Short mmCIF file of C-alpha atoms in Angstrom, two decimals:
data_model
loop_
_atom_site.label_atom_id
_atom_site.label_comp_id
_atom_site.label_asym_id
_atom_site.label_seq_id
_atom_site.Cartn_x
_atom_site.Cartn_y
_atom_site.Cartn_z
CA UNK A 25 3.79 -19.49 -0.86
CA UNK A 26 1.98 -18.88 -3.65
CA UNK A 27 3.60 -19.77 -6.97
CA UNK A 28 4.44 -16.02 -8.62
CA UNK A 29 4.41 -17.31 -12.17
CA UNK A 30 0.31 -18.16 -11.24
CA UNK A 31 0.18 -14.88 -10.08
CA UNK A 32 2.04 -13.08 -12.98
CA UNK A 33 -0.60 -15.43 -15.18
CA UNK A 34 -3.96 -14.19 -13.36
CA UNK A 35 -2.79 -10.63 -13.38
CA UNK A 36 -1.85 -11.01 -17.17
CA UNK A 37 -4.96 -12.46 -18.54
CA UNK A 38 -7.46 -9.88 -16.63
CA UNK A 39 -5.62 -7.25 -18.10
CA UNK A 40 -5.67 -8.82 -21.75
CA UNK A 41 -9.58 -9.95 -20.99
CA UNK A 42 -12.15 -7.95 -22.56
CA UNK A 43 -13.00 -4.26 -21.00
CA UNK A 44 -16.32 -3.56 -21.59
CA UNK A 45 -17.84 0.08 -22.13
CA UNK A 46 -21.93 -0.21 -22.93
CA UNK A 47 -23.61 2.95 -23.06
CA UNK A 48 -25.70 4.14 -20.31
CA UNK A 49 -28.89 3.15 -21.79
CA UNK A 50 -27.76 -0.10 -23.35
CA UNK A 51 -30.72 -2.83 -22.09
CA UNK A 52 -27.87 -5.34 -20.97
CA UNK A 53 -25.76 -3.04 -18.89
CA UNK A 54 -27.48 -4.59 -15.81
CA UNK A 55 -26.58 -8.06 -17.16
CA UNK A 56 -23.11 -7.22 -18.57
CA UNK A 57 -20.14 -7.45 -15.82
CA UNK A 58 -17.51 -5.04 -16.67
CA UNK A 59 -13.92 -4.20 -16.35
CA UNK A 60 -12.25 -0.83 -15.55
CA UNK A 61 -8.49 -0.55 -16.16
CA UNK A 62 -6.30 2.17 -14.15
CA UNK A 63 -2.95 3.28 -13.14
CA UNK A 64 -0.82 6.23 -11.98
CA UNK A 65 2.22 7.97 -12.19
CA UNK A 66 4.16 9.62 -9.41
CA UNK A 67 6.97 11.31 -8.63
CA UNK A 68 7.75 11.56 -4.63
CA UNK A 69 10.78 13.21 -3.34
CA UNK A 70 11.42 10.28 -1.25
CA UNK A 71 9.73 6.75 -0.88
CA UNK A 72 8.81 6.61 2.55
CA UNK A 73 7.12 2.92 3.80
CA UNK A 74 6.00 2.19 7.27
CA UNK A 75 8.51 3.95 9.39
CA UNK A 76 11.64 3.91 7.29
CA UNK A 77 13.04 5.13 3.91
CA UNK A 78 13.49 2.89 0.96
CA UNK A 79 15.60 5.44 -1.11
CA UNK A 80 17.94 6.75 1.38
CA UNK A 81 15.97 9.69 1.61
CA UNK A 82 16.51 10.66 -2.26
CA UNK A 83 13.63 10.88 -4.82
CA UNK A 84 11.61 7.92 -6.15
CA UNK A 85 9.26 7.60 -9.68
CA UNK A 86 6.55 4.53 -8.88
CA UNK A 87 3.72 2.92 -10.92
CA UNK A 88 0.64 1.57 -10.79
CA UNK A 89 -1.33 -0.54 -12.87
CA UNK A 90 -4.64 -2.10 -11.60
CA UNK A 91 -7.80 -3.81 -12.97
CA UNK A 92 -11.21 -3.80 -11.06
CA UNK A 93 -13.93 -6.10 -11.52
CA UNK A 94 -17.53 -5.44 -10.98
CA UNK A 95 -17.54 -7.97 -8.71
CA UNK A 96 -15.01 -6.16 -6.20
CA UNK A 97 -12.23 -8.38 -7.37
CA UNK A 98 -8.93 -6.37 -8.62
CA UNK A 99 -5.56 -7.27 -9.48
CA UNK A 100 -2.82 -4.51 -9.21
CA UNK A 101 1.02 -3.91 -10.17
CA UNK A 102 3.56 -1.37 -8.41
CA UNK A 103 6.86 -0.22 -9.50
CA UNK A 104 9.52 1.85 -7.61
CA UNK A 105 12.86 2.45 -7.61
CA UNK A 106 14.49 1.55 -4.37
CA UNK A 107 17.85 1.83 -2.60
CA UNK A 108 18.04 -0.75 0.34
CA UNK A 109 21.42 -2.37 0.30
CA UNK A 110 20.06 -5.66 -1.24
CA UNK A 111 21.33 -5.82 -4.18
CA UNK A 112 18.48 -4.30 -6.55
CA UNK A 113 17.23 -1.24 -7.02
CA UNK A 114 13.81 -1.98 -8.25
CA UNK A 115 10.40 -2.96 -6.03
CA UNK A 116 7.87 -4.66 -7.92
CA UNK A 117 4.85 -5.85 -6.20
CA UNK A 118 1.77 -7.93 -7.02
CA UNK A 119 -1.76 -7.58 -5.59
CA UNK A 120 -5.09 -9.80 -5.72
CA UNK A 121 -7.87 -8.33 -3.68
CA UNK A 122 -11.64 -8.64 -3.24
CA UNK A 123 -13.67 -5.46 -2.12
CA UNK A 124 -17.04 -5.96 -0.80
CA UNK A 125 -19.68 -3.15 -0.32
CA UNK A 126 -21.38 -4.08 2.85
CA UNK A 127 -23.71 -1.36 2.75
CA UNK A 128 -23.34 2.26 1.50
CA UNK A 129 -21.18 3.62 3.98
CA UNK A 130 -19.25 0.33 4.98
CA UNK A 131 -16.78 -1.79 2.83
CA UNK A 132 -14.50 -4.79 3.48
CA UNK A 133 -11.37 -5.31 1.90
CA UNK A 134 -9.63 -8.66 1.90
CA UNK A 135 -5.89 -8.69 -0.20
CA UNK A 136 -3.29 -10.58 -0.78
CA UNK A 137 0.35 -8.76 -1.79
CA UNK A 138 3.51 -10.42 -3.04
CA UNK A 139 6.57 -7.83 -2.22
CA UNK A 140 9.68 -8.78 -4.80
CA UNK A 141 13.39 -7.46 -5.59
CA UNK A 142 14.35 -8.14 -8.72
CA UNK A 143 17.94 -9.17 -8.90
CA UNK A 144 18.66 -9.09 -5.34
CA UNK A 145 21.82 -10.31 -3.76
CA UNK A 146 21.29 -13.91 -2.91
CA UNK A 147 23.28 -14.72 -0.87
CA UNK A 148 21.31 -12.59 1.78
CA UNK A 149 18.52 -14.43 3.19
CA UNK A 150 15.38 -14.12 0.94
CA UNK A 151 14.19 -10.69 0.73
CA UNK A 152 11.08 -10.97 -0.86
CA UNK A 153 8.38 -11.33 1.42
CA UNK A 154 4.31 -12.25 1.02
CA UNK A 155 1.48 -10.08 3.45
CA UNK A 156 -2.15 -11.04 3.77
CA UNK A 157 -4.62 -8.03 5.01
CA UNK A 158 -8.13 -7.31 5.88
CA UNK A 159 -9.49 -3.65 6.19
CA UNK A 160 -12.87 -1.92 6.66
CA UNK A 161 -13.46 1.26 5.35
CA UNK A 162 -16.23 3.36 7.09
CA UNK A 163 -17.06 6.80 5.16
CA UNK A 164 -19.68 9.55 6.15
CA UNK A 165 -18.83 9.33 9.60
CA UNK A 166 -17.97 12.57 10.75
CA UNK A 167 -18.64 14.56 7.86
CA UNK A 168 -19.85 13.69 4.18
CA UNK A 169 -16.87 11.97 2.40
CA UNK A 170 -14.35 11.69 5.26
CA UNK A 171 -12.93 8.24 5.68
CA UNK A 172 -11.95 6.28 8.72
CA UNK A 173 -10.05 2.93 8.02
CA UNK A 174 -8.89 -0.10 10.06
CA UNK A 175 -6.61 -2.36 8.77
CA UNK A 176 -4.72 -5.92 9.68
CA UNK A 177 -1.94 -6.83 8.14
CA UNK A 178 0.39 -10.31 8.48
CA UNK A 179 2.99 -11.54 7.13
CA UNK A 180 4.35 -15.71 7.89
CA UNK A 181 7.94 -15.25 6.67
CA UNK A 182 8.73 -11.08 6.75
CA UNK A 183 11.67 -9.80 5.07
CA UNK A 184 15.16 -11.79 5.78
CA UNK A 185 13.69 -14.78 6.76
CA UNK A 186 12.50 -12.60 10.04
CA UNK A 187 9.17 -14.75 10.99
CA UNK A 188 6.16 -13.62 11.09
CA UNK A 189 4.59 -9.79 11.00
CA UNK A 190 1.68 -8.46 12.33
CA UNK A 191 0.75 -4.48 11.52
CA UNK A 192 -2.28 -2.66 12.92
CA UNK A 193 -3.37 0.22 11.15
CA UNK A 194 -5.57 3.02 11.67
CA UNK A 195 -6.02 6.27 9.24
CA UNK A 196 -8.62 8.51 8.83
CA UNK A 197 -9.00 11.11 6.16
CA UNK A 198 -11.09 14.31 6.40
CA UNK A 199 -12.23 16.80 3.48
CA UNK A 200 -11.55 20.28 4.43
CA UNK A 201 -13.49 21.10 0.55
CA UNK A 202 -13.77 19.60 -2.76
CA UNK A 203 -10.70 19.47 -3.47
CA UNK A 204 -8.62 19.53 -0.34
CA UNK A 205 -8.13 16.26 2.23
CA UNK A 206 -6.27 16.40 5.42
CA UNK A 207 -5.73 12.62 6.67
CA UNK A 208 -3.45 11.04 9.66
CA UNK A 209 -2.38 7.55 10.17
CA UNK A 210 -0.83 5.60 12.71
CA UNK A 211 0.13 1.85 13.07
CA UNK A 212 1.71 -0.53 15.16
CA UNK A 213 3.99 -3.03 13.89
CA UNK A 214 5.08 -6.24 15.89
CA UNK A 215 7.64 -8.78 14.64
CA UNK A 216 8.50 -12.61 15.48
CA UNK A 217 11.24 -11.63 18.60
CA UNK A 218 14.03 -9.45 19.83
CA UNK A 219 16.38 -11.19 17.21
CA UNK A 220 14.15 -10.77 14.34
CA UNK A 221 14.05 -7.08 15.19
CA UNK A 222 17.68 -6.71 15.31
CA UNK A 223 18.23 -8.19 11.93
CA UNK A 224 15.81 -5.86 10.27
CA UNK A 225 16.45 -2.79 12.63
CA UNK A 226 19.84 -2.81 14.41
CA UNK A 227 18.82 -3.31 17.64
CA UNK A 228 17.48 -5.89 19.99
CA UNK A 229 16.16 -4.02 23.17
CA UNK A 230 12.50 -4.65 21.42
CA UNK A 231 10.11 -6.44 18.76
CA UNK A 232 7.99 -3.56 17.72
CA UNK A 233 7.70 0.14 16.80
CA UNK A 234 5.13 2.57 16.09
CA UNK A 235 4.92 4.94 12.66
CA UNK A 236 2.60 7.74 11.86
CA UNK A 237 2.30 10.28 9.37
CA UNK A 238 -0.07 13.63 9.30
CA UNK A 239 -0.79 15.01 5.72
CA UNK A 240 -2.74 17.00 3.09
CA UNK A 241 -3.18 16.36 -0.45
CA UNK A 242 -4.99 18.57 -2.98
CA UNK A 243 -6.81 17.08 -6.53
CA UNK A 244 -6.64 19.25 -9.57
CA UNK A 245 -8.46 17.33 -12.44
CA UNK A 246 -6.31 13.86 -12.76
CA UNK A 247 -3.48 15.16 -10.47
CA UNK A 248 -2.46 14.63 -6.68
CA UNK A 249 -0.35 16.96 -4.69
CA UNK A 250 0.44 15.30 -1.46
CA UNK A 251 2.32 16.73 1.20
CA UNK A 252 2.97 14.86 4.83
CA UNK A 253 5.30 14.37 7.74
CA UNK A 254 6.46 10.97 8.86
CA UNK A 255 8.06 9.65 11.91
CA UNK A 256 8.24 6.37 13.91
CA UNK A 257 10.28 5.17 16.54
CA UNK A 258 12.04 2.01 14.95
CA UNK A 259 16.14 2.83 16.35
CA UNK A 260 16.58 6.59 15.71
CA UNK A 261 20.38 5.64 15.70
CA UNK A 262 19.68 4.26 12.17
CA UNK A 263 19.81 7.10 9.27
CA UNK A 264 16.94 5.51 7.29
CA UNK A 265 14.25 6.24 10.18
CA UNK A 266 14.59 9.27 10.17
CA UNK A 267 11.79 11.62 10.63
CA UNK A 268 10.70 13.12 7.46
CA UNK A 269 8.35 15.53 5.17
CA UNK A 270 7.65 14.00 1.77
CA UNK A 271 6.30 15.70 -1.28
CA UNK A 272 4.48 13.68 -4.43
CA UNK A 273 2.90 14.82 -7.33
CA UNK A 274 0.71 11.84 -9.04
CA UNK A 275 -0.78 11.71 -12.46
CA UNK A 276 -4.05 9.46 -12.67
CA UNK A 277 -4.88 7.81 -16.18
#
């Protein structure tokens, strides 16, 4: 497991590094590698993630802070309120990743994710977990500026110490107009065994589930209005796994 102090040190040092903003006609522009800082604040009617609600169907406020380097490396912080009955009301995630532009239409992404729940109940098995992923993004496939995303996620020891978790995900975004997009996402999630699944989802009848969503978003200046329907085959007896409709408003900066 990667030490969280090292992760914080890497993210902090990169965020505090100089951000270069040379004029377009500067003679050193091609020689000087630069950083780009970005972020967002979002309000959602519900925090829904991979088949289940993280806030018991109640609203969520989320924030991100990201730093990208010209080389393709990036770091990111994510925070959100949660209601998961684990003794913590906060999720705090650290990302480190790399984007490699293969050609104009194809990009490769490698990413490490560390999910944390500060103040969690220490009597529970460890709820924090790590995840590694690889993804391929293909654009301009069926239409100019559309996007097809294929991704694979792996956790060596998923939350509550339930062993390995695998997730296979495919998503597609289609631009209806300059500001409107429709998108869909389908994923298959596999867990270590039926006992692990029972710990997580309350039934030992399976060791996997599917989740999917279908949505539309509207982009206006630095605001994104997002509306989607989501459902999953987790365990229909779980209130947290009910199908849902989520609306989100995000401000980019």
